[in-house]
Short mmCIF file of N, CA and C in Angstrom, two decimals:
data_model
loop_
_atom_site.label_atom_id
_atom_site.label_comp_id
_atom_site.label_asym_id
_atom_site.label_seq_id
_atom_site.Cartn_x
_atom_site.Cartn_y
_atom_site.Cartn_z
N MET O 142 -8.78 -17.51 6.30
CA MET O 142 -7.62 -15.97 6.23
C MET O 142 -8.82 -14.97 5.85
N ALA O 143 -7.86 -14.37 6.37
CA ALA O 143 -8.51 -13.29 7.22
C ALA O 143 -7.86 -11.89 5.21
N ASN O 144 -8.29 -10.80 5.18
CA ASN O 144 -7.65 -9.41 3.81
C ASN O 144 -7.01 -8.67 5.13
N TYR O 145 -5.89 -7.94 4.12
CA TYR O 145 -5.58 -6.67 5.12
C TYR O 145 -5.67 -6.07 4.17
N LEU O 146 -5.68 -4.56 4.23
CA LEU O 146 -5.14 -3.65 3.51
C LEU O 146 -4.00 -3.22 3.66
N LEU O 147 -2.84 -2.68 2.85
CA LEU O 147 -1.54 -2.55 3.31
C LEU O 147 -1.95 -0.99 2.47
N ALA O 148 -1.84 -0.05 3.28
CA ALA O 148 -1.67 1.14 3.30
C ALA O 148 -0.33 2.11 2.91
N TYR O 149 0.13 2.30 2.21
CA TYR O 149 1.63 2.99 1.86
C TYR O 149 1.75 4.13 2.78
N HIS O 150 2.17 4.97 2.53
CA HIS O 150 1.97 6.04 3.27
C HIS O 150 3.86 6.74 2.82
N GLY O 151 4.18 8.03 2.47
CA GLY O 151 5.08 8.77 1.70
C GLY O 151 6.24 7.46 0.92
N GLY O 152 7.34 7.58 0.42
CA GLY O 152 8.00 7.36 -0.12
C GLY O 152 7.88 8.07 -1.69
N GLY O 153 8.45 7.63 -2.80
CA GLY O 153 9.02 8.93 -3.57
C GLY O 153 8.92 7.87 -5.05
N MET O 154 7.92 9.53 -6.01
CA MET O 154 8.08 9.08 -7.18
C MET O 154 9.23 9.20 -8.20
N PRO O 155 9.41 7.91 -9.33
CA PRO O 155 10.96 7.77 -9.95
C PRO O 155 10.81 9.09 -10.93
N GLU O 156 12.11 9.90 -10.54
CA GLU O 156 11.78 10.87 -11.07
C GLU O 156 12.75 11.18 -12.75
N THR O 157 12.87 9.76 -12.95
CA THR O 157 13.36 9.68 -14.90
C THR O 157 12.59 8.10 -15.17
N GLU O 158 12.89 7.99 -16.63
CA GLU O 158 12.15 6.51 -16.83
C GLU O 158 13.05 5.54 -16.85
N LYS O 159 14.19 6.21 -16.68
CA LYS O 159 15.16 4.50 -16.44
C LYS O 159 14.55 3.54 -14.65
N GLU O 160 15.08 4.86 -13.59
CA GLU O 160 13.99 4.75 -12.58
C GLU O 160 13.01 4.25 -11.86
N GLN O 161 11.97 4.93 -12.93
CA GLN O 161 10.16 4.23 -13.20
C GLN O 161 10.80 2.73 -13.24
N GLN O 162 11.77 2.35 -14.13
CA GLN O 162 11.77 1.18 -14.79
C GLN O 162 11.88 0.09 -13.88
N ARG O 163 12.90 0.75 -12.94
CA ARG O 163 13.84 0.04 -11.86
C ARG O 163 12.64 -0.05 -10.79
N VAL O 164 11.93 0.51 -10.45
CA VAL O 164 11.17 0.06 -9.88
C VAL O 164 9.86 -0.76 -9.89
N MET O 165 9.50 -0.22 -11.27
CA MET O 165 8.31 -1.54 -11.58
C MET O 165 9.28 -2.26 -11.19
N VAL O 166 9.79 -2.97 -11.62
CA VAL O 166 10.72 -4.26 -11.77
C VAL O 166 10.72 -4.71 -10.44
N ALA O 167 11.16 -3.88 -9.32
CA ALA O 167 11.02 -4.07 -8.06
C ALA O 167 9.56 -4.38 -7.56
N TRP O 168 8.08 -3.64 -7.88
CA TRP O 168 7.42 -4.20 -7.42
C TRP O 168 7.01 -5.79 -8.12
N GLY O 169 6.95 -6.03 -9.30
CA GLY O 169 6.87 -7.11 -10.42
C GLY O 169 7.81 -7.96 -9.71
N LYS O 170 9.24 -8.22 -8.38
CA LYS O 170 9.64 -9.33 -8.01
C LYS O 170 8.63 -9.05 -6.76
N TRP O 171 8.11 -7.74 -6.14
CA TRP O 171 7.59 -8.36 -4.85
C TRP O 171 6.62 -9.04 -4.73
N TYR O 172 5.39 -7.94 -5.93
CA TYR O 172 4.14 -9.11 -6.00
C TYR O 172 4.13 -10.44 -6.84
N GLU O 173 5.71 -11.40 -7.46
CA GLU O 173 5.75 -12.56 -7.51
C GLU O 173 5.86 -13.39 -6.16
N LYS O 174 6.75 -12.76 -5.61
CA LYS O 174 7.42 -13.54 -4.23
C LYS O 174 5.96 -13.59 -2.59
N ILE O 175 5.00 -12.28 -2.89
CA ILE O 175 4.10 -13.36 -1.92
C ILE O 175 3.07 -13.62 -2.76
N GLY O 176 3.21 -14.18 -4.23
CA GLY O 176 1.93 -14.86 -4.98
C GLY O 176 1.06 -14.45 -4.58
N ASN O 177 0.49 -15.96 -4.39
CA ASN O 177 -1.55 -16.10 -4.39
C ASN O 177 -1.88 -15.50 -3.01
N ALA O 178 -1.13 -14.87 -2.08
CA ALA O 178 -1.67 -13.69 -1.31
C ALA O 178 -2.21 -12.68 -1.44
N ILE O 179 -1.98 -11.90 -2.82
CA ILE O 179 -2.67 -10.66 -3.36
C ILE O 179 -3.92 -11.21 -3.38
N VAL O 180 -5.01 -9.75 -3.22
CA VAL O 180 -5.94 -10.03 -3.35
C VAL O 180 -6.14 -8.93 -4.49
N ASP O 181 -6.20 -7.88 -4.59
CA ASP O 181 -5.74 -6.82 -5.19
C ASP O 181 -4.84 -5.74 -5.26
N GLY O 182 -4.38 -6.07 -6.33
CA GLY O 182 -2.85 -5.36 -6.76
C GLY O 182 -2.78 -4.17 -6.21
N GLY O 183 -3.47 -2.93 -6.15
CA GLY O 183 -3.54 -2.08 -5.64
C GLY O 183 -3.35 -1.55 -6.69
N ASN O 184 -2.75 0.43 -6.02
CA ASN O 184 -2.34 1.55 -7.10
C ASN O 184 -2.23 2.49 -6.59
N PRO O 185 -1.01 3.78 -7.02
CA PRO O 185 -1.32 4.38 -6.05
C PRO O 185 -2.39 5.48 -5.70
N VAL O 186 -2.63 6.48 -5.16
CA VAL O 186 -3.13 7.37 -4.46
C VAL O 186 -3.46 8.61 -5.35
N GLY O 187 -4.01 9.39 -6.26
CA GLY O 187 -3.03 10.96 -5.93
C GLY O 187 -4.15 11.21 -5.51
N ARG O 188 -4.68 12.73 -6.42
CA ARG O 188 -5.33 13.59 -5.06
C ARG O 188 -6.09 13.48 -4.45
N THR O 189 -6.24 14.05 -3.06
CA THR O 189 -7.17 13.97 -2.02
C THR O 189 -7.59 14.96 -1.30
N LYS O 190 -8.51 14.46 -0.47
CA LYS O 190 -9.57 15.56 0.17
C LYS O 190 -9.90 15.00 1.33
N THR O 191 -9.96 15.55 2.13
CA THR O 191 -10.50 14.63 3.12
C THR O 191 -11.91 15.41 4.44
N VAL O 192 -12.71 14.85 4.72
CA VAL O 192 -13.90 15.32 5.01
C VAL O 192 -13.60 14.94 6.24
N ALA O 193 -14.17 16.17 7.26
CA ALA O 193 -13.70 16.62 8.48
C ALA O 193 -15.44 16.17 9.47
N ARG O 194 -15.31 15.62 10.61
CA ARG O 194 -16.91 15.45 11.35
C ARG O 194 -17.60 16.43 11.01
N THR O 195 -16.73 17.28 10.96
CA THR O 195 -17.63 19.11 10.99
C THR O 195 -18.42 19.14 9.26
N GLY O 196 -17.85 18.29 8.57
CA GLY O 196 -17.96 18.58 7.08
C GLY O 196 -17.79 19.30 6.31
N ARG O 197 -16.55 20.18 6.82
CA ARG O 197 -15.49 20.32 6.85
C ARG O 197 -14.55 19.64 5.70
N ILE O 198 -14.64 20.46 4.17
CA ILE O 198 -13.79 19.13 3.18
C ILE O 198 -12.51 19.98 3.34
N THR O 199 -10.96 19.65 3.16
CA THR O 199 -9.65 20.46 2.99
C THR O 199 -8.67 19.30 2.30
N ASN O 200 -8.06 19.85 1.01
CA ASN O 200 -7.22 19.32 -0.09
C ASN O 200 -6.45 18.65 1.03
N GLY O 201 -6.17 17.66 0.40
CA GLY O 201 -5.08 16.82 1.11
C GLY O 201 -5.59 15.14 2.36
N GLY O 202 -4.68 14.36 2.44
CA GLY O 202 -4.90 13.41 3.27
C GLY O 202 -4.71 14.00 4.30
N GLY O 203 -4.34 14.76 5.22
CA GLY O 203 -3.67 15.00 6.50
C GLY O 203 -2.44 15.43 7.03
N LYS O 204 -2.14 14.79 8.29
CA LYS O 204 -0.71 15.17 8.27
C LYS O 204 0.22 13.74 7.56
N ASN O 205 -0.49 12.14 7.58
CA ASN O 205 0.47 11.04 6.97
C ASN O 205 -0.46 10.60 5.83
N PRO O 206 -0.57 11.10 4.78
CA PRO O 206 -1.71 10.65 3.50
C PRO O 206 -1.32 9.52 3.20
N ILE O 207 -1.80 8.82 2.42
CA ILE O 207 -2.07 7.26 1.78
C ILE O 207 -1.31 7.76 0.41
N THR O 208 -0.42 7.32 0.16
CA THR O 208 0.22 7.11 -1.12
C THR O 208 -0.18 6.36 -2.44
N GLY O 209 -0.90 4.91 -1.63
CA GLY O 209 -0.89 3.53 -2.36
C GLY O 209 -1.56 2.64 -1.82
N TYR O 210 -2.26 1.59 -2.12
CA TYR O 210 -1.90 0.79 -1.68
C TYR O 210 -2.51 -1.02 -2.09
N THR O 211 -2.41 -2.08 -1.67
CA THR O 211 -2.30 -3.30 -1.67
C THR O 211 -3.54 -3.94 -0.52
N ILE O 212 -4.29 -5.05 -1.76
CA ILE O 212 -4.78 -5.93 -0.30
C ILE O 212 -4.60 -7.68 -0.62
N ILE O 213 -3.62 -8.10 0.06
CA ILE O 213 -3.53 -9.37 0.35
C ILE O 213 -4.46 -10.61 1.39
N LYS O 214 -4.47 -11.34 1.20
CA LYS O 214 -4.78 -12.34 1.90
C LYS O 214 -3.49 -13.58 3.08
N ALA O 215 -3.42 -13.11 4.24
CA ALA O 215 -2.78 -13.96 5.01
C ALA O 215 -3.52 -14.80 6.47
N LYS O 216 -2.65 -15.72 7.34
CA LYS O 216 -3.18 -15.87 7.52
C LYS O 216 -3.55 -15.30 9.25
N ASP O 217 -2.69 -14.17 9.31
CA ASP O 217 -3.38 -13.25 10.92
C ASP O 217 -2.67 -11.87 10.56
N LEU O 218 -2.51 -11.24 11.53
CA LEU O 218 -2.00 -9.95 11.10
C LEU O 218 -0.17 -9.93 11.05
N ASP O 219 0.29 -10.54 11.73
CA ASP O 219 1.66 -11.01 11.67
C ASP O 219 2.16 -11.44 10.54
N ALA O 220 1.32 -12.35 10.25
CA ALA O 220 1.93 -13.11 8.93
C ALA O 220 2.11 -11.43 7.66
N ALA O 221 0.62 -10.98 7.66
CA ALA O 221 0.42 -9.94 6.43
C ALA O 221 1.54 -8.90 6.75
N ALA O 222 1.75 -8.81 8.26
CA ALA O 222 2.80 -7.92 8.37
C ALA O 222 4.45 -8.57 7.70
N ARG O 223 4.65 -9.41 8.06
CA ARG O 223 5.37 -10.10 7.83
C ARG O 223 6.23 -9.86 6.15
N LEU O 224 4.85 -10.23 5.10
CA LEU O 224 4.48 -10.12 3.67
C LEU O 224 5.14 -8.96 3.26
N SER O 225 4.66 -7.87 4.37
CA SER O 225 4.95 -6.43 3.78
C SER O 225 6.40 -5.79 3.89
N LYS O 226 7.46 -7.05 4.76
CA LYS O 226 8.71 -6.18 4.86
C LYS O 226 8.95 -6.05 3.65
N GLY O 227 8.95 -7.11 2.71
CA GLY O 227 9.88 -6.38 1.50
C GLY O 227 9.51 -5.46 0.30
N CYS O 228 8.47 -4.39 0.53
CA CYS O 228 7.38 -3.72 -0.36
C CYS O 228 8.76 -2.74 -0.78
N PRO O 229 8.27 -2.42 -1.87
CA PRO O 229 9.40 -1.41 -2.77
C PRO O 229 9.11 0.08 -1.73
N VAL O 230 7.81 0.44 -1.33
CA VAL O 230 7.74 1.57 -0.87
C VAL O 230 8.45 1.70 0.41
N LEU O 231 9.16 0.43 1.09
CA LEU O 231 9.89 1.32 1.68
C LEU O 231 11.61 1.66 1.77
N LYS O 232 11.26 1.04 0.55
CA LYS O 232 13.36 1.67 0.28
C LYS O 232 13.42 2.91 -0.40
N SER O 233 12.22 2.94 -0.88
CA SER O 233 12.35 4.58 -1.47
C SER O 233 12.05 6.37 0.47
N GLY O 234 11.35 5.27 1.45
CA GLY O 234 11.70 5.81 2.58
C GLY O 234 10.08 5.65 2.98
N GLY O 235 9.39 5.41 2.87
CA GLY O 235 7.80 5.43 2.46
C GLY O 235 7.39 4.28 3.84
N SER O 236 5.91 4.17 4.67
CA SER O 236 5.86 3.09 5.56
C SER O 236 4.76 1.98 4.45
N VAL O 237 4.92 1.02 5.40
CA VAL O 237 3.36 0.40 5.29
C VAL O 237 2.38 0.45 6.15
N GLU O 238 1.39 0.81 6.20
CA GLU O 238 0.48 0.60 7.13
C GLU O 238 -0.39 -1.04 6.96
N VAL O 239 -0.63 -1.93 7.65
CA VAL O 239 -0.69 -3.89 8.25
C VAL O 239 -2.48 -3.14 8.31
N CYS O 240 -3.24 -3.40 8.12
CA CYS O 240 -4.45 -2.99 8.49
C CYS O 240 -5.47 -4.79 8.50
N GLU O 241 -6.33 -4.88 9.26
CA GLU O 241 -6.82 -6.34 8.98
C GLU O 241 -8.54 -5.38 8.75
N THR O 242 -8.69 -6.11 7.63
CA THR O 242 -10.09 -6.06 7.51
C THR O 242 -10.81 -7.08 7.64
N PHE O 243 -12.40 -6.21 8.04
CA PHE O 243 -13.64 -8.22 8.02
C PHE O 243 -14.83 -7.37 6.99
N ASP O 244 -15.81 -8.49 7.43
CA ASP O 244 -16.56 -8.14 6.66
C ASP O 244 -18.27 -7.80 7.71
N VAL O 245 -19.17 -6.59 7.22
CA VAL O 245 -19.82 -6.94 8.45
C VAL O 245 -21.12 -6.76 7.39
N MET O 246 -21.20 -7.26 6.12
CA MET O 246 -22.64 -7.02 5.83
C MET O 246 -22.53 -8.36 4.96
#
């Protein structure tokens, strides 16, 4: 089984404590559903900088910045994508980029 990076794009931050609790419950339920597939539960992403090939450094993550990540294991890319369909970031208008990772060292 390979590892897959689930890169979250967009979505919204809860504005109230009650909404934050609701969102955290949703993440907890999703994590329970995918269970042992989780390798690293991940975290939201805060401030970012982008380094261009020229060496120029700019603030922000480009046109579609990553807002968080999770690493899961799955039998293939399609299975990883299916596991991602229940991700709470989707309910807040975000998307999930599913990326296969592999060892090179």
